[in-house]
Coordinates of C-alpha atoms in Angstrom, one line a residue:
M913 CA -99.1 45.6 -49.8
M914 CA -98.2 42.0 -48.9
K915 CA -96.2 41.7 -51.9
Q916 CA -94.2 44.8 -50.9
T917 CA -93.8 43.5 -47.4
S918 CA -92.5 40.1 -48.8
I919 CA -90.1 42.0 -50.9
V920 CA -88.8 43.9 -48.0
L921 CA -88.4 40.8 -45.9
A922 CA -86.7 39.0 -48.7
A923 CA -84.2 41.9 -49.1
A924 CA -83.5 41.9 -45.3
L925 CA -82.8 38.2 -45.3
F926 CA -80.6 38.6 -48.3
L927 CA -78.7 41.3 -46.6
A928 CA -78.5 39.3 -43.3
L929 CA -77.1 36.1 -44.7
P930 CA -73.7 37.5 -45.6
V931 CA -73.4 39.2 -42.2
L932 CA -74.1 35.9 -40.4
A933 CA -71.6 34.2 -42.6
I934 CA -68.9 36.8 -41.9
G935 CA -69.7 36.9 -38.2
H936 CA -69.2 33.0 -37.9
D937 CA -65.5 33.4 -39.0
S938 CA -64.8 36.7 -37.2
P939 CA -62.2 37.1 -34.4
A940 CA -64.9 37.4 -31.9
A941 CA -66.2 34.0 -32.9
Q942 CA -62.7 32.6 -32.7
A943 CA -62.2 34.0 -29.2
Q944 CA -65.2 32.0 -28.1
T945 CA -63.7 28.6 -29.1
P946 CA -62.8 26.4 -26.2
Q947 CA -59.3 26.9 -24.7
A948 CA -58.7 23.1 -25.0
Q949 CA -58.6 23.4 -28.9
T950 CA -56.1 26.3 -29.1
Q951 CA -53.7 25.3 -26.3
P952 CA -52.5 21.6 -25.5
P953 CA -53.1 20.4 -22.0
A954 CA -50.6 21.1 -19.4
A955 CA -49.9 17.3 -19.1
Q956 CA -48.6 17.3 -22.7
T957 CA -46.3 20.4 -22.4
Q958 CA -44.8 19.7 -19.0
P959 CA -43.8 16.1 -17.8
P960 CA -44.9 15.1 -14.4
P961 CA -42.4 15.5 -11.6
A962 CA -42.0 11.7 -11.3
Q963 CA -40.5 11.5 -14.8
T964 CA -38.0 14.4 -14.3
Q965 CA -36.8 13.6 -10.8
P966 CA -36.1 10.0 -9.8
P967 CA -37.5 8.9 -6.4
A968 CA -35.3 9.4 -3.4
A969 CA -34.8 5.7 -3.0
Q970 CA -32.9 5.6 -6.3
T971 CA -30.6 8.6 -5.6
T972 CA -29.8 8.1 -1.9
P973 CA -28.8 4.6 -0.6
P974 CA -30.7 3.3 2.4
P975 CA -29.0 3.7 5.8
A976 CA -27.0 0.8 7.0
T977 CA -29.1 -1.6 9.2
T978 CA -26.1 -2.3 11.5
P979 CA -23.3 0.1 12.2
P980 CA -19.7 -1.1 11.4
P981 CA -17.8 -2.3 14.5
A982 CA -15.8 0.3 16.2
Q983 CA -12.0 -0.1 15.7
E984 CA -10.1 -0.7 18.9
P985 CA -7.4 2.0 19.6
A986 CA -3.9 0.9 18.8
K987 CA -2.1 -0.4 21.9
Q988 CA 0.8 1.6 22.9
I989 CA 4.1 -0.5 22.7
Q990 CA 6.1 0.1 25.8
K991 CA 9.7 1.0 25.6
M992 CA 11.8 -2.1 25.1
T993 CA 14.1 -2.7 28.0
M994 CA 17.6 -3.8 27.0
P995 CA 19.2 -6.5 29.1
S996 CA 22.3 -5.5 31.0
G997 CA 24.1 -8.7 29.8
P998 CA 23.6 -12.0 28.2
P999 CA 20.4 -13.8 29.5
E1000 CA 20.7 -16.8 31.7
E1001 CA 19.3 -19.1 29.0
L1002 CA 22.4 -18.5 26.8
K1003 CA 24.7 -20.1 29.4
K1004 CA 23.3 -23.5 28.3
L1005 CA 25.0 -23.0 24.9
S1006 CA 28.4 -22.8 26.7
M1007 CA 28.7 -26.6 26.1
L1008 CA 29.3 -25.8 22.4
K1009 CA 32.1 -23.4 22.8
G1010 CA 35.4 -24.5 21.4
S1011 CA 36.7 -26.5 18.5
W1012 CA 35.2 -29.8 17.4
N1013 CA 36.1 -32.6 15.0
S1014 CA 33.1 -34.6 13.6
S1015 CA 32.1 -37.1 11.0
M1016 CA 28.9 -36.5 8.9
H1017 CA 26.8 -39.1 7.3
M1018 CA 24.1 -38.1 4.8
Y1019 CA 21.2 -40.5 4.5
E1020 CA 19.3 -40.8 1.2
S1021 CA 18.1 -37.3 0.1
P1022 CA 17.2 -35.4 -3.1
M1023 CA 21.1 -34.7 -3.5
G1024 CA 21.7 -38.4 -3.3
P1025 CA 23.2 -40.8 -0.8
E1026 CA 26.7 -39.9 0.5
A1027 CA 29.3 -41.7 2.5
T1028 CA 30.6 -40.5 5.8
S1029 CA 32.8 -37.4 5.5
P1030 CA 34.9 -35.5 8.0
A1031 CA 33.8 -32.1 9.3
K1032 CA 35.1 -29.4 11.7
G1033 CA 33.5 -26.7 13.7
N1034 CA 34.5 -23.9 16.0
Y1035 CA 32.1 -21.9 18.3
E1036 CA 33.0 -18.6 19.9
W1037 CA 31.0 -16.0 21.8
A1038 CA 30.2 -12.8 19.8
F1039 CA 28.5 -9.5 20.2
N1040 CA 29.4 -9.0 23.9
G1041 CA 28.1 -12.6 24.5
M1042 CA 24.6 -12.0 23.1
H1043 CA 25.3 -14.6 20.5
L1044 CA 27.4 -17.7 19.8
E1045 CA 28.9 -18.0 16.4
G1046 CA 29.9 -21.3 14.7
N1047 CA 32.1 -21.7 11.7
H1048 CA 31.8 -25.1 10.0
Q1049 CA 33.9 -26.9 7.3
F1050 CA 32.4 -30.0 5.8
Q1051 CA 32.1 -31.9 2.4
M1052 CA 29.0 -32.0 0.3
M1053 CA 28.7 -34.3 -2.8
G1054 CA 32.4 -34.8 -2.6
K1055 CA 33.3 -31.2 -2.6
P1056 CA 34.6 -29.0 0.2
C1057 CA 32.0 -26.5 1.6
F1058 CA 31.6 -24.2 4.6
G1059 CA 28.9 -22.6 6.5
R1060 CA 28.1 -20.4 9.5
S1061 CA 25.7 -20.6 12.4
T1062 CA 24.5 -17.8 14.8
W1063 CA 23.0 -18.9 18.1
G1064 CA 20.8 -16.7 20.4
W1065 CA 17.8 -16.5 22.6
D1066 CA 14.4 -14.9 21.5
P1067 CA 12.9 -13.4 24.6
E1068 CA 9.5 -12.9 23.0
K1069 CA 9.1 -16.5 21.9
Q1070 CA 11.1 -17.9 24.9
Q1071 CA 13.0 -20.1 22.5
Y1072 CA 16.5 -20.5 21.2
Q1073 CA 17.2 -19.3 17.6
V1074 CA 19.7 -20.7 15.2
V1075 CA 20.4 -19.0 11.9
W1076 CA 22.3 -21.1 9.3
I1077 CA 23.8 -19.9 6.1
D1078 CA 26.3 -21.7 3.8
A1079 CA 28.0 -21.6 0.4
M1080 CA 25.5 -23.9 -1.3
Y1081 CA 22.3 -22.0 -1.0
P1082 CA 21.5 -18.1 -1.0
A1083 CA 18.7 -18.3 1.6
A1084 CA 19.1 -18.4 5.3
F1085 CA 17.4 -21.1 7.5
V1086 CA 16.1 -20.1 10.9
Y1087 CA 15.5 -22.7 13.5
Y1088 CA 13.7 -22.4 16.8
G1089 CA 13.4 -24.7 19.8
T1090 CA 14.1 -25.5 23.4
F1091 CA 16.0 -28.0 25.6
A1092 CA 14.0 -31.3 25.9
N1093 CA 16.2 -32.0 28.9
D1094 CA 19.5 -30.7 30.3
N1095 CA 21.5 -32.4 27.6
T1096 CA 19.3 -32.3 24.5
L1097 CA 18.4 -29.3 22.3
V1098 CA 15.6 -29.7 19.8
L1099 CA 15.1 -27.2 17.0
Y1100 CA 12.7 -26.9 14.0
T1101 CA 12.5 -24.9 10.8
T1102 CA 9.9 -24.8 8.0
Y1103 CA 10.8 -23.6 4.4
M1104 CA 9.4 -23.9 0.9
M1105 CA 10.9 -26.3 -1.7
Q1106 CA 9.3 -26.3 -5.2
G1107 CA 6.1 -24.9 -3.8
K1108 CA 5.9 -27.4 -1.0
A1109 CA 6.3 -26.7 2.8
V1110 CA 9.1 -28.8 4.3
T1111 CA 9.8 -29.1 8.0
E1112 CA 13.2 -30.0 9.4
K1113 CA 14.1 -31.1 13.0
M1114 CA 17.6 -30.8 14.3
T1115 CA 18.5 -32.5 17.6
Y1116 CA 21.8 -31.9 19.5
A1117 CA 22.4 -34.5 22.2
F1118 CA 25.3 -34.4 24.5
S1119 CA 26.3 -37.7 26.0
D1120 CA 29.1 -36.0 27.9
P1121 CA 30.8 -32.6 27.8
D1122 CA 33.2 -33.6 25.1
T1123 CA 30.9 -35.6 22.8
Y1124 CA 27.7 -34.8 20.9
T1125 CA 25.4 -36.3 18.3
M1126 CA 23.6 -34.1 15.9
T1127 CA 20.6 -35.6 14.0
M1128 CA 18.7 -33.9 11.2
E1129 CA 15.3 -35.2 10.1
S1130 CA 13.1 -33.9 7.2
D1131 CA 9.5 -34.6 6.0
M1132 CA 10.2 -33.7 2.4
T1133 CA 9.2 -37.3 1.4
G1134 CA 5.8 -36.9 3.2
Q1135 CA 6.9 -38.2 6.6
M1136 CA 9.7 -37.3 9.0
K1137 CA 12.8 -39.3 8.2
P1138 CA 16.5 -39.0 9.1
L1139 CA 18.4 -36.8 6.6
M1140 CA 21.9 -36.4 8.3
E1141 CA 23.8 -37.5 11.4
E1142 CA 26.9 -35.9 12.8
K1143 CA 29.0 -37.1 15.6
G1144 CA 31.4 -34.7 17.1
M1145 CA 34.3 -34.9 19.5
R1146 CA 36.0 -31.9 21.2
A1147 CA 39.4 -31.2 19.7
K1148 CA 42.3 -31.6 22.1
G1149 CA 43.4 -28.2 23.4
G1150 CA 40.4 -26.5 21.7
A1151 CA 38.7 -25.4 24.9
K1152 CA 38.1 -26.4 28.5
T1153 CA 36.5 -29.8 29.0
A1154 CA 33.6 -28.2 31.1
S1155 CA 32.9 -24.5 30.7
K1156 CA 32.0 -22.7 33.9
G1157 CA 28.3 -21.8 33.9
A1158 CA 27.3 -24.7 31.6
T1159 CA 24.3 -26.4 32.9
M1160 CA 24.7 -29.7 31.1
K1161 CA 24.9 -32.6 33.6
K1162 CA 27.4 -35.3 33.0
P1163 CA 26.0 -38.8 33.3
A1164 CA 26.9 -40.3 36.7
A1165 CA 29.4 -43.0 36.6
T1166 CA 28.7 -46.4 38.1
S1167 CA 30.7 -46.9 41.2
T1168 CA 32.4 -50.3 41.8
K1169 CA 33.5 -49.4 45.4
K1170 CA 31.7 -51.4 48.0
S1171 CA 30.3 -49.6 50.9
G1172 CA 32.0 -50.4 54.1

């Protein structure tokens, strides 16, 4: 009986072992495996937001700490008022009106020294008296030359203005200045020569209504030195000796008459 029972138990175990082996690999068993082994973690399939989107500090510049200064509104330029006639300042230039004979002497300069040479000049009012124009004939380096000057008054700078052009150089030279006294006009200009700024000073001094001395100085050597001197005398019959309206004062003559 026990032997029969043992045979039955052995047969049952023999039949059960294949079932257990098959059940271990069955779909139900596979369904019971942990989810971590069949699907990768979310961190491996989807990158963190910090890696896909840069921080706001990198995409948007920080606000300015100080606001830019406010721009001032453009000032409205008032309508320019045109003078009804030549300004009073131009009357002082009447002392130049007329024809002049002069002698020019060039001091040592980049063009070389030059002996005294004759020159002529004629000044006439132009443009309804708003300007005085001068036509000049002279010699430079032994050759005849000519130039032109235009004189006026700059109401903004409150200065006299002289524009000089000649047959030697293509650029114009613009001088500005004022009267140092009733008989002396001092003018300045600055221009470039070989990359260096050069200043010239031009002085017209009237010893009397029919005589003037023009001195030109330059600092092209590093310091202000005389460059040219011109002495002019009014041509006979060229113009009136003293123009009406001229403000130049003639030096008072020494009287020899004794007071009684």
